[in-house]
Tab-separated table of C-alpha atoms in Angstrom:
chain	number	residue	atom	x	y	z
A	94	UNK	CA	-4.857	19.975	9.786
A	95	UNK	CA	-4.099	16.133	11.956
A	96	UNK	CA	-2.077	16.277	14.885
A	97	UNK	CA	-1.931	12.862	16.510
A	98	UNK	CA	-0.253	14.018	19.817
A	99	UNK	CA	1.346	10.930	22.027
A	100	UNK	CA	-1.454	8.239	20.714
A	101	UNK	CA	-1.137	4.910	22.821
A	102	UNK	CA	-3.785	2.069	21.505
A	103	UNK	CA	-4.118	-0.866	23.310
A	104	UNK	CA	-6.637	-4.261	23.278
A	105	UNK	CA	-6.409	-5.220	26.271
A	106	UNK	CA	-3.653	-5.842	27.563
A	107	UNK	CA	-1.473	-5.805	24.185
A	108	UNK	CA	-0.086	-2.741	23.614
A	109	UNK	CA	-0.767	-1.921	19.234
A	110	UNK	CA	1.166	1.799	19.484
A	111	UNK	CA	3.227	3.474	21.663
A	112	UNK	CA	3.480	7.066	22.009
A	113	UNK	CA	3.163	8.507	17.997
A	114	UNK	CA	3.098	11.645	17.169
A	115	UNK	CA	2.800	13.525	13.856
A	116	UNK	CA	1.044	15.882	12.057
A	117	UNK	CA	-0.199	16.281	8.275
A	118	UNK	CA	-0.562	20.236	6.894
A	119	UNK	CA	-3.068	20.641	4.442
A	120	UNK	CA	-2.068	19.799	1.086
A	121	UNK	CA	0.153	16.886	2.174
A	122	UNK	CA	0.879	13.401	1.391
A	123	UNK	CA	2.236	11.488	4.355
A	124	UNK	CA	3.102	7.557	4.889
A	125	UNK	CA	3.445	5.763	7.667
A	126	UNK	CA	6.039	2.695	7.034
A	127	UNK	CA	6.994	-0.240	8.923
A	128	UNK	CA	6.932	-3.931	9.450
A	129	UNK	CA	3.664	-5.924	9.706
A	130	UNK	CA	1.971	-5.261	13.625
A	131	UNK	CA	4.404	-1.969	13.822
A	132	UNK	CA	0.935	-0.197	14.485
A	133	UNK	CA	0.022	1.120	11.023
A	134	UNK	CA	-3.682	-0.411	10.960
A	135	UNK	CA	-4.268	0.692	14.980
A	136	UNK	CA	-2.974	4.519	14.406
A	137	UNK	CA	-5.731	4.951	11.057
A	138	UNK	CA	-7.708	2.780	12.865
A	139	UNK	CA	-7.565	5.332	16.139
A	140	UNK	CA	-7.821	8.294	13.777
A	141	UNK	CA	-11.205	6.714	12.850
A	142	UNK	CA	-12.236	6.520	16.174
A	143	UNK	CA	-12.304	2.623	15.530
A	144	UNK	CA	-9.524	1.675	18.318
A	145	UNK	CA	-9.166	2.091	21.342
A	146	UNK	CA	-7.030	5.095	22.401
A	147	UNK	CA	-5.847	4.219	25.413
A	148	UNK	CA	-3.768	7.991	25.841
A	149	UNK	CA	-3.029	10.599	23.586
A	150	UNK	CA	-4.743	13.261	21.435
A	151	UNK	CA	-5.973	13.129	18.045
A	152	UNK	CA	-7.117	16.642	16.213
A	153	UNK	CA	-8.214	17.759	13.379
A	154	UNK	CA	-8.572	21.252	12.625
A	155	UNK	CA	-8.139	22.453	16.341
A	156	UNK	CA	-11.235	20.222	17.175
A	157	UNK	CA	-10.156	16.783	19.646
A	158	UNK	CA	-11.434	13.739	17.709
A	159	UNK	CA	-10.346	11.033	20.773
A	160	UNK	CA	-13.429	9.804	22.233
A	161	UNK	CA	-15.601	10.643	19.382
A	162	UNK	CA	-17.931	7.873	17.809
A	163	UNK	CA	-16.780	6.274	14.698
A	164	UNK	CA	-19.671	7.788	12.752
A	165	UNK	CA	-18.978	11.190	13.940
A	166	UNK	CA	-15.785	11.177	12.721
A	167	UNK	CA	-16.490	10.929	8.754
A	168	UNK	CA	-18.933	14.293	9.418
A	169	UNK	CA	-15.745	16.486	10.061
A	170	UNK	CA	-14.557	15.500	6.900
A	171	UNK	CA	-11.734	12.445	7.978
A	172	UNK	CA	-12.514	9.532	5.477
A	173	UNK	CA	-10.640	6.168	5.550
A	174	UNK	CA	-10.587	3.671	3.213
A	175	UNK	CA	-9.879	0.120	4.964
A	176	UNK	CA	-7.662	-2.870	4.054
A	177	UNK	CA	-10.173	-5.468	2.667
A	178	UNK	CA	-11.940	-3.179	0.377
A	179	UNK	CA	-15.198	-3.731	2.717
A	180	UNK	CA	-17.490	-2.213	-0.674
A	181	UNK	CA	-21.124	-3.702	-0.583
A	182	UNK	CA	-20.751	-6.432	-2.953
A	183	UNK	CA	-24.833	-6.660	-4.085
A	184	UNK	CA	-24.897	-3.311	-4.692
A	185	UNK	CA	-23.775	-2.261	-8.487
A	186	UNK	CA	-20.745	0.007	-8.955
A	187	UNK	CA	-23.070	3.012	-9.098
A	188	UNK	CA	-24.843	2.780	-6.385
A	189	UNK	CA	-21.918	1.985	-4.084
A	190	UNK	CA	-20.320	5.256	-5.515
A	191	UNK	CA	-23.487	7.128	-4.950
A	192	UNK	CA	-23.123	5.758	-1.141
A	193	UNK	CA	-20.527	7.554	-0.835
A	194	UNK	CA	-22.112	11.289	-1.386
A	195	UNK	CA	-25.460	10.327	0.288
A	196	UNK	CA	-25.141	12.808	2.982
A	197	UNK	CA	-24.078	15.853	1.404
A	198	UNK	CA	-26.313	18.393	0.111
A	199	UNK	CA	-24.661	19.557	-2.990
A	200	UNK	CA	-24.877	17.531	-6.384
A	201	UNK	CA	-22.890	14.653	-6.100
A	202	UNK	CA	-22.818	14.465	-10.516
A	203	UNK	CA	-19.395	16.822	-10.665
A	204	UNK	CA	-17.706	14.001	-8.224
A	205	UNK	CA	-18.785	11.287	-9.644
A	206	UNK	CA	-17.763	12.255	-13.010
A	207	UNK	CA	-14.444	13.289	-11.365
A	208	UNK	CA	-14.401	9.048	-10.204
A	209	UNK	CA	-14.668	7.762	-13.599
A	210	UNK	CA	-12.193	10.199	-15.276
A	211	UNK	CA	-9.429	8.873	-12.508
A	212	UNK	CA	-11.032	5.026	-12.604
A	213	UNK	CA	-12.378	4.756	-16.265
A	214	UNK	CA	-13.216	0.886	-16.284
A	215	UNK	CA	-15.721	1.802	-13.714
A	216	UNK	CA	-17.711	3.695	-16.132
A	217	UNK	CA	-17.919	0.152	-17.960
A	218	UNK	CA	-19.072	-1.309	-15.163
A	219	UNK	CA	-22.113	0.709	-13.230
A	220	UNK	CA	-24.718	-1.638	-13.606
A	221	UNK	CA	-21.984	-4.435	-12.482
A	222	UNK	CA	-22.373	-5.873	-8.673
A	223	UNK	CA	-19.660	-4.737	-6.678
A	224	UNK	CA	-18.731	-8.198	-5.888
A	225	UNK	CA	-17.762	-9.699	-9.275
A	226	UNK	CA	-15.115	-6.974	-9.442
A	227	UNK	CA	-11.837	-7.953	-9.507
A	228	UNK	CA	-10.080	-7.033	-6.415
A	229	UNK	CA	-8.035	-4.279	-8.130
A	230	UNK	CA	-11.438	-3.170	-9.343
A	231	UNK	CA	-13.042	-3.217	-6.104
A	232	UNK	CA	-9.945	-0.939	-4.376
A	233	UNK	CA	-10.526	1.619	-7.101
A	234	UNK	CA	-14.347	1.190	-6.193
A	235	UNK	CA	-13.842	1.514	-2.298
A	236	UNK	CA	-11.422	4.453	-3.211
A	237	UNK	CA	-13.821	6.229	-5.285
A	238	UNK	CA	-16.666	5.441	-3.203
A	239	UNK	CA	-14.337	7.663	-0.146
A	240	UNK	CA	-13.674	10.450	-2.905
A	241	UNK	CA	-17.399	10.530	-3.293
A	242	UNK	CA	-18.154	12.033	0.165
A	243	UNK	CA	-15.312	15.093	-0.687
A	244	UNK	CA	-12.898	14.354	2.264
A	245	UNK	CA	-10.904	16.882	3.544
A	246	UNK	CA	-8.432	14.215	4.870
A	247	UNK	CA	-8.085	10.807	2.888
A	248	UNK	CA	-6.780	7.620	4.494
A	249	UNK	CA	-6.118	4.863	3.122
A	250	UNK	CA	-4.881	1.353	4.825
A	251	UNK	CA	-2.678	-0.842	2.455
A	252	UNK	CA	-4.036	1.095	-0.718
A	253	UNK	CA	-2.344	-0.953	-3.273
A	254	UNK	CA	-1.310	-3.956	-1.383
A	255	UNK	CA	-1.382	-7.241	-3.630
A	256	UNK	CA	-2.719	-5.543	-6.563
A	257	UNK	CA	-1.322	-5.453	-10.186
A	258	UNK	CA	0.954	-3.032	-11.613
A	259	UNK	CA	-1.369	-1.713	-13.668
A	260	UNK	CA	-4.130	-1.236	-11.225
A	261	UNK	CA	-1.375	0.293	-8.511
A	262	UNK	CA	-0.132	2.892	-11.137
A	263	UNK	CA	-4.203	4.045	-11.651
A	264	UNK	CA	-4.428	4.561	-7.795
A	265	UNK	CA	-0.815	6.385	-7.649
A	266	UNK	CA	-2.178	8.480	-10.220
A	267	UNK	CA	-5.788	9.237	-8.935
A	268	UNK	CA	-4.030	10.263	-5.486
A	269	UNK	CA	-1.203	12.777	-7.060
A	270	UNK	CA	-3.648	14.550	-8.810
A	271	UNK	CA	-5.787	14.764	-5.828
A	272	UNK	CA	-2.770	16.171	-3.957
A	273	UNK	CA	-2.316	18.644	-6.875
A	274	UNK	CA	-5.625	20.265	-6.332
């Protein structure tokens, strides 16, 4: 499904990743671990087509992503879900879910159902802004908000960092059963 093939990303003349390679099959869960500035945030960030690739390949489903714009990239079905949350903070919890689905042509209702069953205290809050979420909150929101488009490939940048037990063990949760499916 991803093959990142030799990836190099550099800014300027600091060099973020050197040479990874791997590849997620469909169906899989994969992590990549290691120390703060080991490169984590510049390879999802190069997946994205939102750093510079300075050599190597990414691909996704036999189709070369490097080069791509950064909005073309969500269209073959790669969704990432940032550190920092980055959900629109005037905009209730509804209508940044519904963001999330506003280019497909199918009825969004069946996912966004789907959302609340794995996040229920957003149900209690749709007509809340965004921004007086807690952060925990606003992680499940931004996560949700990425489920609402129906990825084919999920990533997600320090999903649970900082957050409470609690909150962590709803995300762990929501993302096994999407792996079940």
């Amino acid at each position: 499904m991803l093959n990142v093939i030799d990836l190099h990303v550099r800014y300027g003349s600091i060099r973020a990743v050197e040479g990874i390679s791997f590849h997620v099959d469909a169906g899989e869960c994969v992590a990549l671990l290691g120390s703060n500035g080991a490169g984590k945030t510049s390879t999802v960030r190069a997946i994205s087509g939102q750093a510079p690739t300075f050599s190597g390949r990414v691909e996704f489903d036999g189709v070369t992503l490097t080069g791509m714009k950064p909005y073309e990239i969500p269209r073959r079905g790669i969704i990432q879900v940032p550190e920092g949350r980055h959900i629109f903070p005037d905009l209730t919890v509804a209508e940044n879910l519904r963001i999330g689905g506003y280019q497909r042509k199918e009825s969004i209702e069946e996912d966004l159902d789907k959302v609340l069953e794995f996040f229920p205290v957003l149900r209690q809050r749709l007509r809340q802004p965004g921004g007086t979420l807690s952060g925990g909150e606003q992680q499940m929101l931004a996560i949700g908000r990425a489920l609402m488009t129906n990825p084919d490939l999920l990533i997600l940048d320090e999903a649970t960092e900082g957050l409470a037990p609690l909150v962590r063990g709803a995300i762990w949760h929501c993302l096994g059963s999407l792996k079940e499916k």
